[in-house]
Every structure is written in structure tokens, then in C-alpha cells.
XYZ file of C-alpha atoms in Angstrom:
624
model
C -8.740 84.453 71.057
C -6.746 82.103 73.025
C -3.551 84.322 71.869
C -5.447 87.661 72.714
C -6.163 86.351 75.866
C -2.663 85.953 76.272
C -1.685 89.371 74.920
C -3.931 91.301 77.591
C -2.239 89.160 80.561
C 0.801 90.041 78.967
C -0.080 94.000 78.916
C -1.439 93.784 82.184
C 1.417 92.291 83.532
C 3.663 94.844 82.031
C 1.758 98.126 83.548
C 0.023 96.871 86.728
C 1.855 96.934 90.181
C 4.374 94.668 90.390
C 4.117 92.258 92.906
C 7.672 89.892 93.162
C 7.463 89.678 97.035
C 10.481 92.368 96.650
C 9.292 96.037 97.369
C 12.087 97.759 95.915
C 12.345 95.273 92.926
C 8.678 96.021 91.959
C 9.337 99.881 92.407
C 13.084 99.473 89.988
C 10.725 97.732 87.628
C 8.288 100.612 87.368
C 10.691 102.754 86.941
C 12.780 101.018 84.247
C 9.536 100.480 82.389
C 8.122 104.080 82.321
C 11.358 105.389 81.726
C 13.624 103.469 79.432
C 12.946 104.633 75.809
C 14.767 102.205 74.077
C 12.916 99.289 72.978
C 15.390 96.397 73.043
C 16.350 97.128 76.138
C 12.918 97.870 77.316
C 11.860 94.334 75.741
C 14.625 92.545 77.742
C 13.605 93.987 80.888
C 9.730 92.902 79.807
C 11.048 89.397 78.894
C 12.716 88.770 82.400
C 9.479 89.940 83.731
C 6.881 87.674 81.740
C 9.624 84.454 82.337
C 9.732 85.265 86.296
C 12.998 85.817 86.597
C 13.461 87.856 89.618
C 16.602 87.163 90.153
C 18.036 88.044 87.155
C 15.631 91.648 87.393
C 17.236 91.775 90.937
C 20.595 91.817 89.773
C 20.050 94.365 86.740
C 17.860 96.857 88.730
C 18.634 96.917 92.244
C 22.180 97.928 92.504
C 23.686 100.928 90.269
C 27.231 101.324 88.193
C 29.823 103.319 90.959
C 32.493 105.736 89.510
C 35.335 103.439 89.145
C 38.980 104.815 87.219
C 37.631 108.141 86.238
C 33.975 106.978 85.268
C 31.465 104.238 84.634
C 32.123 100.798 82.895
C 30.328 98.088 82.594
C 28.512 95.084 79.964
C 26.053 96.952 78.050
C 22.604 96.075 78.394
C 18.998 96.635 80.074
C 19.247 96.992 83.518
C 20.608 100.017 85.919
C 24.035 98.505 86.672
C 24.485 97.833 82.773
C 25.503 100.753 80.443
C 22.729 101.880 78.136
C 20.843 104.404 77.044
C 18.614 105.457 80.054
C 21.665 105.167 82.672
C 23.960 107.635 80.044
C 21.048 109.488 80.041
C 21.113 109.776 84.057
C 24.606 109.766 84.603
C 24.660 113.247 82.328
C 21.989 114.442 84.147
C 23.792 114.170 87.217
C 26.930 115.763 85.670
C 24.856 118.306 84.187
C 23.638 119.149 88.461
C 27.242 118.786 89.687
C 28.587 121.222 87.012
C 26.045 123.747 87.215
C 27.195 124.254 91.199
C 31.100 124.214 90.200
C 30.928 126.328 87.174
C 29.160 129.816 86.765
C 30.527 130.175 83.678
C 29.184 126.257 82.776
C 26.614 127.355 79.688
C 29.383 129.955 78.427
C 32.004 127.282 78.156
C 30.553 124.374 76.994
C 31.504 120.631 77.398
C 33.183 118.090 75.256
C 31.769 114.420 73.867
C 33.773 111.995 72.154
C 33.293 107.884 71.184
C 35.121 104.717 69.986
C 33.387 102.101 67.786
C 32.100 100.061 70.109
C 28.179 98.886 69.949
C 25.958 96.181 70.489
C 22.911 95.214 68.414
C 20.987 93.025 71.165
C 20.857 96.269 73.447
C 20.897 98.947 70.292
C 24.093 100.875 72.127
C 26.862 101.666 70.275
C 29.606 104.142 71.691
C 28.072 106.984 69.273
C 24.292 106.729 69.988
C 25.662 106.986 73.947
C 27.232 110.480 72.795
C 24.475 111.845 71.007
C 22.525 111.081 73.989
C 24.964 112.497 76.066
C 24.677 115.461 73.948
C 21.356 115.467 73.786
C 21.062 115.900 77.412
C 22.891 119.316 77.730
C 21.793 120.346 74.904
C 18.427 120.346 75.868
C 19.696 122.272 79.290
C 21.044 124.648 76.849
C 24.948 123.780 77.531
C 26.712 124.342 74.305
C 28.110 120.619 73.299
C 31.444 120.388 71.497
C 30.354 116.641 69.872
C 33.150 115.023 67.842
C 31.179 114.146 64.321
C 33.324 111.005 64.450
C 35.065 108.387 66.323
C 38.695 110.024 67.757
C 41.111 108.567 70.084
C 40.469 108.630 73.597
C 43.334 110.966 74.236
C 41.518 113.745 71.862
C 38.731 114.583 74.582
C 40.925 115.690 77.361
C 42.855 117.602 74.807
C 39.957 118.771 73.491
C 38.293 120.357 76.823
C 41.927 121.894 77.868
C 41.996 123.460 74.135
C 38.542 124.840 74.417
C 38.137 125.801 77.759
C 35.225 123.294 78.452
C 34.366 122.895 81.867
C 34.948 118.853 81.433
C 34.312 116.294 79.525
C 33.105 112.988 78.783
C 34.791 109.959 76.224
C 32.274 106.794 75.717
C 34.846 104.080 75.686
C 35.551 101.053 77.139
C 39.220 100.880 75.910
C 40.633 97.243 75.456
C 37.770 95.593 77.204
C 35.581 92.271 76.053
C 33.639 93.782 73.799
C 30.618 93.259 75.365
C 31.491 96.479 77.541
C 31.353 100.055 77.516
C 32.027 103.170 79.614
C 31.644 106.723 80.466
C 34.993 108.080 81.027
C 34.927 111.700 82.845
C 37.865 114.660 82.206
C 37.804 117.820 84.327
C 38.749 121.364 83.405
C 42.290 120.584 83.521
C 42.032 117.806 80.795
C 42.758 115.501 83.644
C 41.071 112.140 84.509
C 38.449 113.296 87.794
C 39.581 112.289 91.149
C 38.053 112.244 94.341
C 35.838 114.352 95.529
C 34.452 115.018 92.421
C 33.411 111.016 91.484
C 31.541 110.846 94.564
C 29.494 114.052 94.268
C 28.485 113.390 90.704
C 27.351 110.204 91.687
C 24.893 111.961 94.284
C 23.887 114.311 91.858
C 23.087 111.336 89.672
C 20.960 109.299 92.377
C 19.313 112.671 92.923
C 18.044 112.746 89.330
C 17.393 109.332 88.180
C 13.717 109.928 85.988
C 14.731 111.371 82.674
C 14.105 115.174 82.070
C 11.935 116.426 79.744
C 14.379 116.550 76.282
C 16.825 114.305 77.975
C 15.585 111.452 75.265
C 16.084 113.879 72.009
C 19.118 112.821 70.343
C 17.419 114.931 67.202
C 19.012 117.822 69.316
C 22.604 117.372 67.884
C 21.300 117.687 64.288
C 19.072 120.480 65.075
C 20.705 122.834 68.195
C 22.800 125.810 67.196
C 24.618 124.917 70.621
C 26.301 122.022 69.117
C 29.768 122.101 67.586
C 32.094 119.711 66.305
C 35.423 120.190 67.033
C 36.717 117.046 65.059
C 39.046 119.378 61.897
C 40.439 122.010 64.737
C 41.280 119.817 67.543
C 42.964 117.291 65.128
C 45.092 119.792 63.541
C 45.654 121.429 67.080
C 46.974 117.740 68.625
C 49.262 117.151 65.127
C 50.482 120.760 65.266
C 51.802 119.727 69.347
C 52.998 116.729 68.153
C 55.957 118.348 66.929
C 57.234 119.802 70.372
C 58.292 115.997 70.805
C 59.804 115.624 67.200
C 63.484 115.499 67.337
C 65.088 113.624 64.193
C 62.711 114.998 61.955
C 65.208 114.973 59.016
C 66.582 111.268 59.618
C 62.872 110.311 59.649
C 62.823 111.582 56.177
C 65.121 109.212 54.763
C 64.604 106.455 57.420
C 64.723 102.963 55.678
C 62.970 101.316 58.422
C 59.284 99.526 57.653
C 56.672 99.539 60.815
C 53.692 97.696 60.444
C 50.615 99.464 62.940
C 47.647 97.577 63.654
C 44.450 99.542 65.527
C 42.856 96.338 66.728
C 39.806 96.941 64.913
C 38.868 100.438 67.080
C 39.981 103.794 66.300
C 43.439 104.473 66.059
C 44.222 103.863 62.047
C 43.733 107.425 60.874
C 45.407 109.206 63.538
C 48.485 106.990 63.594
C 48.713 107.413 59.909
C 48.780 111.273 60.261
C 51.054 111.382 63.251
C 53.621 109.441 61.518
C 53.033 112.090 58.522
C 53.852 115.084 60.896
C 57.069 113.363 61.958
C 58.623 113.142 58.198
C 57.664 109.188 58.058
C 56.029 107.012 55.261
C 52.588 105.899 56.461
C 53.095 102.626 58.415
C 51.787 99.386 57.072
C 48.222 99.054 57.916
C 47.005 95.141 59.180
C 43.922 95.196 56.562
C 41.995 92.982 58.694
C 42.018 95.276 61.865
C 42.716 98.899 60.834
C 38.811 99.406 59.984
C 36.276 99.302 63.227
C 34.615 96.240 63.961
C 32.770 96.212 67.317
C 32.661 92.705 67.272
C 36.944 92.226 67.481
C 36.671 89.909 64.906
C 40.023 88.461 64.729
C 41.421 88.291 68.509
C 39.673 86.399 71.501
C 40.599 89.843 73.699
C 41.125 93.277 72.246
C 43.878 93.878 74.046
C 47.334 94.993 72.881
C 49.148 93.739 76.547
C 48.361 90.284 76.063
C 51.289 90.314 74.002
C 52.519 87.527 70.696
C 49.150 85.632 71.007
C 46.830 88.635 69.974
C 49.852 90.503 67.752
C 49.673 87.529 65.483
C 48.129 89.392 62.313
C 50.506 92.073 62.539
C 54.001 90.043 63.096
C 53.051 88.092 60.036
C 52.572 90.940 58.092
C 55.435 92.634 58.832
C 57.545 89.017 58.135
C 55.774 89.292 54.782
C 56.551 93.091 54.210
C 60.329 92.786 55.676
C 59.145 95.161 58.261
C 60.839 94.921 61.690
C 58.971 96.951 63.802
C 55.158 96.269 65.048
C 53.554 98.682 67.141
C 49.379 97.870 68.399
C 47.023 100.746 69.922
C 44.000 99.472 71.358
C 40.971 99.831 70.757
C 40.626 103.419 71.745
C 44.372 104.468 70.926
C 44.996 105.673 74.169
C 47.251 102.320 74.868
C 50.429 101.013 72.771
C 52.397 98.039 72.723
C 55.740 97.374 70.449
C 57.463 94.492 69.123
C 60.512 93.708 67.260
C 62.185 91.221 64.648
C 65.196 89.871 66.332
C 68.473 88.316 64.550
C 67.397 85.051 65.012
C 64.020 85.051 63.411
C 61.742 85.513 67.063
C 59.864 88.625 67.594
C 60.776 90.309 71.174
C 57.182 91.630 72.980
C 58.080 94.421 74.989
C 56.232 95.328 78.458
C 54.966 97.962 79.330
C 58.169 98.463 81.832
C 60.600 97.808 79.577
C 59.389 100.436 76.907
C 59.186 103.034 79.774
C 62.725 102.853 80.204
C 63.132 103.247 76.655
C 60.830 106.030 76.508
C 62.304 107.788 79.250
C 66.342 107.257 78.448
C 64.912 108.558 74.810
C 62.789 111.853 76.555
C 65.828 112.404 78.774
C 68.440 112.498 75.975
C 66.498 114.995 73.663
C 66.286 116.804 76.224
C 69.797 117.177 76.826
C 70.544 117.528 73.868
C 67.591 120.539 72.834
C 67.458 122.449 76.307
C 67.814 126.190 76.417
C 71.140 127.576 77.379
C 69.759 128.503 81.239
C 67.595 125.314 81.484
C 68.291 123.454 85.022
C 67.764 119.697 85.169
C 66.499 120.145 88.567
C 63.293 121.704 87.115
C 62.652 118.566 85.220
C 60.327 115.827 86.022
C 59.223 112.169 85.276
C 56.727 110.096 86.978
C 55.275 106.475 86.895
C 52.315 104.785 89.383
C 53.983 102.898 92.490
C 53.069 99.575 90.900
C 55.504 100.528 87.609
C 58.594 99.969 87.314
C 61.374 101.991 89.351
C 63.790 102.451 86.188
C 62.772 105.808 85.749
C 63.972 106.371 89.264
C 67.284 104.637 88.605
C 67.755 107.141 85.704
C 66.662 110.432 87.897
C 69.384 109.191 90.586
C 71.875 109.284 88.398
C 71.077 111.716 85.914
C 69.943 114.730 88.489
C 66.083 114.908 87.634
C 63.097 114.468 90.121
C 61.506 110.763 89.731
C 57.777 110.745 91.642
C 55.615 108.012 92.314
C 51.729 108.229 92.310
C 48.687 105.814 93.056
C 48.066 103.384 90.517
C 45.692 105.101 87.542
C 46.493 107.761 84.989
C 44.072 110.527 87.035
C 46.562 110.309 89.525
C 49.680 111.324 86.998
C 47.014 113.667 85.350
C 46.544 115.483 88.488
C 50.117 115.606 89.465
C 51.410 116.864 86.084
C 49.545 119.919 86.450
C 50.090 120.794 90.142
C 54.111 120.048 88.453
C 53.116 122.277 85.458
C 51.619 125.271 87.729
C 55.314 125.342 89.774
C 56.950 125.593 86.713
C 57.980 122.252 86.922
C 58.644 120.404 83.186
C 57.724 117.053 82.883
C 58.863 115.047 80.269
C 57.680 111.290 80.547
C 55.184 109.642 82.881
C 54.171 105.649 82.382
C 51.741 103.252 83.935
C 53.080 99.410 83.478
C 49.653 98.065 81.613
C 51.470 100.371 78.665
C 49.926 103.465 79.449
C 52.551 106.068 78.053
C 52.908 109.797 77.892
C 55.559 111.663 76.259
C 55.346 115.388 77.022
C 52.607 117.243 78.287
C 50.392 117.844 75.336
C 48.140 115.236 76.670
C 47.197 115.008 80.369
C 45.948 111.273 79.893
C 48.237 108.014 78.190
C 48.584 108.563 74.412
C 49.197 105.522 72.221
C 49.161 107.742 68.894
C 51.956 110.502 70.186
C 53.666 106.945 71.876
C 53.975 104.834 68.174
C 55.367 107.896 66.562
C 57.825 108.267 69.194
C 58.978 104.568 69.678
C 59.104 104.631 65.484
C 61.661 108.056 65.594
C 63.688 105.873 68.342
C 63.856 102.868 66.070
C 65.015 105.602 63.396
C 67.676 107.133 64.985
C 68.866 104.209 66.793
C 69.307 102.243 63.044
C 71.413 105.101 61.747
C 74.071 103.526 64.633
C 73.044 99.919 64.169
C 71.039 99.946 67.270
C 68.524 98.103 67.930
C 65.738 98.595 70.555
C 66.189 95.427 72.738
C 70.345 96.594 72.373
C 69.291 100.298 73.040
C 67.528 98.081 76.076
C 70.371 96.289 77.512
C 72.147 99.571 77.600
C 69.826 101.540 79.179
C 70.267 98.366 81.845
C 73.601 98.477 81.967
C 73.999 102.076 82.733
C 71.182 102.386 85.184
C 70.561 99.194 86.738
C 68.894 96.265 85.636
C 65.106 95.917 86.393
C 63.604 93.066 85.764
C 59.741 92.728 86.594
C 57.050 90.148 86.701
C 53.315 91.045 87.021
C 50.658 88.382 87.960
C 47.448 87.739 89.166
C 45.130 85.335 90.883
C 41.252 85.171 90.636
C 39.246 84.860 93.761
C 35.489 85.518 93.659
C 34.890 86.149 97.035
C 35.542 89.344 98.707
C 35.426 87.923 102.406
C 38.453 85.892 101.228
C 40.188 89.018 99.659
C 39.884 91.320 102.925
C 40.854 87.871 104.829
C 44.391 87.772 102.882
C 45.172 91.533 103.383
C 43.853 91.741 107.165
C 46.561 88.667 108.290
C 49.646 90.858 106.881
C 48.517 93.868 108.674
C 48.638 91.380 111.716
C 51.476 88.802 110.704
C 53.624 87.655 113.771
C 51.470 89.546 116.220
C 48.170 91.972 116.560
C 49.472 95.293 114.193
C 52.681 93.760 113.202
C 53.744 93.442 109.633
C 55.595 90.644 108.518
C 59.209 90.875 108.702
C 60.464 88.176 106.391
C 59.115 86.559 103.496
C 60.235 82.973 104.027
C 63.805 83.945 103.973
C 63.672 86.854 102.336
C 64.447 90.090 105.009
C 61.641 92.770 104.588
C 63.578 96.239 104.606
C 59.948 98.493 104.350
C 56.187 97.968 104.728
C 53.812 100.743 102.834
C 49.999 100.034 103.567
C 47.714 102.309 101.382
C 44.844 100.724 102.779
C 45.737 102.567 105.940
C 48.148 105.185 105.227
C 51.570 103.305 107.103
C 54.484 103.336 105.329
C 57.752 102.140 107.902
C 60.070 104.210 105.459
C 58.566 107.595 106.308
C 59.633 109.079 109.577
C 55.862 109.818 110.905
C 55.457 106.173 109.621
C 52.717 108.005 107.354
C 52.571 106.807 103.280
C 53.433 110.101 101.286
C 51.109 108.839 98.943
C 46.876 109.680 99.621
C 45.342 106.841 101.599
C 42.980 104.922 99.467
C 40.589 103.050 101.781
C 38.397 101.331 99.445
C 41.006 98.871 97.563
C 43.883 96.965 98.884
C 47.559 97.317 98.624
C 50.697 96.598 100.238
C 54.141 97.110 99.452
C 56.972 95.149 100.437
C 60.495 96.377 100.020
C 63.186 93.761 100.288
C 66.421 93.784 101.266
C 67.693 92.538 98.235
C 66.398 95.606 96.602
C 63.215 93.802 94.761
C 60.119 95.477 95.677
C 56.611 94.006 95.436
C 53.148 95.187 95.520
C 50.578 92.935 96.350
C 46.915 95.243 95.176
C 42.853 94.399 94.249
C 42.067 95.198 91.094
C 39.339 97.935 90.882
C 37.225 96.469 88.115
C 37.592 92.715 88.430
C 37.816 90.212 90.629
C 41.782 89.645 91.071
C 44.316 90.049 93.523
C 47.075 91.259 91.268
C 51.091 91.554 92.089
C 53.826 93.640 90.950
C 57.281 92.015 91.983
C 60.425 93.563 90.528
C 64.287 93.390 90.814
C 65.951 96.433 90.816
C 69.558 95.875 90.673
C 72.756 98.191 90.562
C 74.730 98.950 87.950
C 77.368 96.599 88.547
C 74.933 93.507 89.258
C 75.222 92.075 85.342
C 74.299 88.661 85.574
C 70.687 88.416 84.562
C 70.024 84.929 84.878
C 70.845 85.335 88.398
C 68.641 88.435 88.979
C 65.632 86.336 86.992
C 66.136 83.266 89.555
C 66.404 85.346 92.778
C 63.300 87.438 91.349
C 61.711 83.886 90.623
C 62.193 82.287 93.938
C 61.140 85.540 95.679
C 57.804 85.210 93.777
C 57.022 81.350 94.838
C 57.734 83.150 98.498
C 55.347 85.626 98.086
C 52.434 83.439 96.886
C 53.428 80.531 99.489
C 53.996 82.659 102.565
C 51.207 85.515 102.078
C 48.831 84.626 99.498
C 48.407 80.881 100.992
C 46.418 79.490 97.659
C 46.730 76.393 98.887
C 44.760 77.416 101.756
C 42.030 79.757 100.143
C 39.362 79.670 97.467
C 41.670 80.788 94.938
C 41.801 80.015 91.312
C 45.036 79.716 89.387
C 47.441 82.473 88.593
C 46.886 84.090 84.977
C 50.312 85.034 83.947
C 50.210 88.896 82.088
C 52.661 89.687 79.566
């Protein structure tokens, strides 16, 4: 009898008005329990309520995710600030409302939905399920939906949006984030990630329609609606056909003796990289058996991010040694990024940084353009792009070779957006990159693409092999011709936003109000650019050419010795990042001297500008 009474009390507790003493929380609890139809996430909130965990409930229910890098990213689990069935439904309802306003032909052109292999048992959230619910919301509103029937690389979604002339698309992925996370990445009709003001307008629309509509939970529509189409075969075929545009030495590839190992990091990349190698005429790369199949727990790595270098590439390097393969290629879990390593003569492995790979890609794509260009092609019509925190090596190549180089704000959404402008004006974009191993060869996709980057590295290595040159040796040749570019990127963790703000405000009022520093220790500063305020001392009008980004902190210092250093906050983590690069002229070939100079400057930057000894900062973590 006592048990039944307890059950009745619990039942009453969960269905009566809530009296936590916080009206906002009481309302949020009521909404969640009314709207959530996922038994596991609903139960998570019920358990917290039963146990009187009001702070935890407030953290989960009284704030909403905001649009970050082109969409939403958070941990999976119950609550309005997490990724789950209900928040994905709400986000898609907001998307529908906004797209209906923007496109009169929305219901003719349709919407693309793709997903990776992530999942979480405790919340019953998987990328596939979240993709089905995304499709269901739109199908219930009579919108045609191109829903991929299996997991795909992230680049397939923007590619499909363009090819199918859809109004927009969503990829359910958290890329290389920890296993607990998932995300909702949004692409506009152009095939580029969304930029402002679309993100803010979509967020407004989400907040205007948070209650699930009739039909929004009906994921059976994915199996029954005539408006659902599967673009997988068509898009895969067209993508692989388009890859041929950046294949220049297929005959050499057919004959190469080089062997390649590929790891897909438990994600989506295996099948698609295998197909890409076939298109280029290669034998298939050797897969890492423990990592080739999807595994949402990423069970063989501490962190599913190939950018972390040799520590996470352990299995692929050992396999390469066993198989006598000299090159290792690693795509991250959603296959939009690429890491590469090469076995050296002394038996050690060279893991290339994003900036080093970009130097090789820049040289390669321009060299191939020169050898294959039509008679009337003009080098002044050619462009390469990089984010402003990435290496300036492409700028050095452009100055010597006569093509154009441009910088964008950090994030591939800005690169994609700029490429569209250039293509519309009849320009040719050969290559674009960001230092965090994101590369784009050609313009078939308007986002970073690890699948195409992997096979281009393979072709480059095969071509160089015919001349007995390694990738590392070629990198040295690039630096010898265009100038050594030595960079280091790292970060401090800081969990207190006021502390972060005070660091950057101090730099804006260094020796006196509204005065930026003229020196960093003994190093003289030539120019200062502050993206947060729009100031740039190198411009005649003192205004930054790059767009102002008031919601993030970012200041770049150009020093008289050729070094460029940027301090910025992360958009997704409690980090102050620094990016420092020594940009030398070709006649400065003493790398030990250049590295020493860079190290001294970084030490001065940390001591004088970040002042970790005076601030609540964690130890720096080096990022390879």
C-alpha cells in the first residue's frame, strides 16, 4: 500500500503545477513534460524533479542553445540547452518558419538532411533519429525532403543543396567533438554555411514556435510520405564525377608503388575515401580495421580529433609500419577535415600541421593550374583564401606568382560566402583553408572537405615519388622559394568571462585610454587590427576590411620582425587562443634562428599581454 501511495505522490508531483519558488523554472518544467515524447529524456527531467535538483533543472531548462558556427552544437541529453529530439524539432520548426518567409518556392525546391554516426543510448539520441525528426517536421508541412538513407560526409550536404537546387540543408553532426556532443549544422541555398543575419533570424523564429506542431513527432512520415526522396546514389555519383576536375595525374596514380593507410576515426569516411581513391586511379587505401566502422563511443581514441596529432594516430601509424605504407591519411568522424603523416628516413613520423599541409596544397593547386590552364587564362583572375588566424604562406606564394590572396574571419562559413562572391564575378578559386586542418581544393563543395583533400594528398605524394621527393622535402622547397612560415597555435583555459573581457579591454587601453600597445616586451608593433571594434591601424581610414564581430574578442598584432600574432576567444569553449607565425623572406633560411625568435615573441606575448601569473588562467595546452 505504501508503495502505491509513493507512486501516487510522484504522479501528482509530475503532473501538478510546479512550486520550486522560481516561476520561470516552473513554466519550463511544465513545458518540457508536456512537449517531450522521448521517454528517456522525459525521464531524465522527471528524476531531477523527483529529487529536488532545482539548480540542475534550471541549468537544463532555463536557457536555450544559440547559433554558433553555422548552427547548434551541444551535449546530447534532456533540456532546452542540449541536443535532443525536442530541441531539434523546435529548431526545424523555426527553420521552416524562416525559410517560408524567405522563399516563395520553398515547397517546390525542398530541403536536404544528412547525418553522421553519433549516438547516445542514455538519451536515445542518434544522428539518424534526429535527422528523421528534422525531415518529419518539414514533411508534415508538405515540404519535399531529400533525406540521405545512410550516413554521409558533411560536405555531401552543401554539395546536395547546390546540385538539387534546394533552399537549404541541415547536417546532424558534431564533427570531431567529444562523443557526448551532437549538432545541427545549417547550409543556405548557395551551399555555404549560414552567416549573419540568417542565424539570428532563425533563432528568433525558433523562439516564436517552441511548442511542437501536430505531426512534428511523426517520424513515420519518413517511410510513408511521397515527398521524401533519397539523394544518396545520385549525389555520391555526381560528387565522384566532380572529383575528376581536381585529378591531374591519373595515369601516374594507376602505376604508383606508394601505399596509403586511411583511418576514418570511427566515423563516416571509410566508404567515401575508398570510392575517391578509385576515381583517381589508385588502389584502395589500407583501412585501420579497428576504426573503419562507425562507433559512437570512439572506443580506440581519447578524443576523436585527428588534429591532436601522433597520440591519436597511434593505430594508423603502427599499421602503416606493418604494411610498409609511407603515408597515413586521417579523416575526422564527419570527414570534413584531414590530417596527414609521412614516414621519414630515420623511422620517425612527420605529422603535418594544418598550416604545413596548406603550404603543400597551395603549391600543388597552383602548379597544376599553370600546367593545365587554357591559353587565354589570366593569373590575375585566380584566387586563394585562408582565415585570418591561418598561415600567411598563401599570401607569400600569391605575391610571387601573381594571383590574388584574401583573408576571411575565422570559420569556413566566411570562406564559403566569399567564394560565392568571387565565382559570381567570374573569378577562379583554386584553394582555401583554415589552420585547424580544414581544406577545400576546387569549388565543387563550398565547405571544407576531407574526402577530396585525402585523395589530392595521395596524388601529390605519388607525383613527387616519381622524382624521389617526399612531402616533407617538398614543403622545404616551398619555404625556400616563398619564405619560411613557422607557426605555433595554443591556448589558455579561462572559465571566467569577466576575466577574459578584462584581458582584451586592457589591450585596448594599454598605456593610456584608447591606445593599443606599441611594444610587446622588446618587440616593436607595426600594426594592430581589432575585429571586435573594427579598428585597423594599417588602413588609411583606420577601419578593418574584415567585418566587425562584436560578439567575440579578436586582436591581431603585426610586428616589425615579420611575426603576426592573434589573440582570440573560442566560440564554443572557455579558451583564449593565440596564433603566432614568423613570416620570413626567402633569404632568411636559418630556421633555428627563426624558431628561437618566434619562441621569444610568444613568451613576451604571454607575459605582457595575457599575464597568466596575475589572472585566473589554467595551464596552456599545446595544440598540434
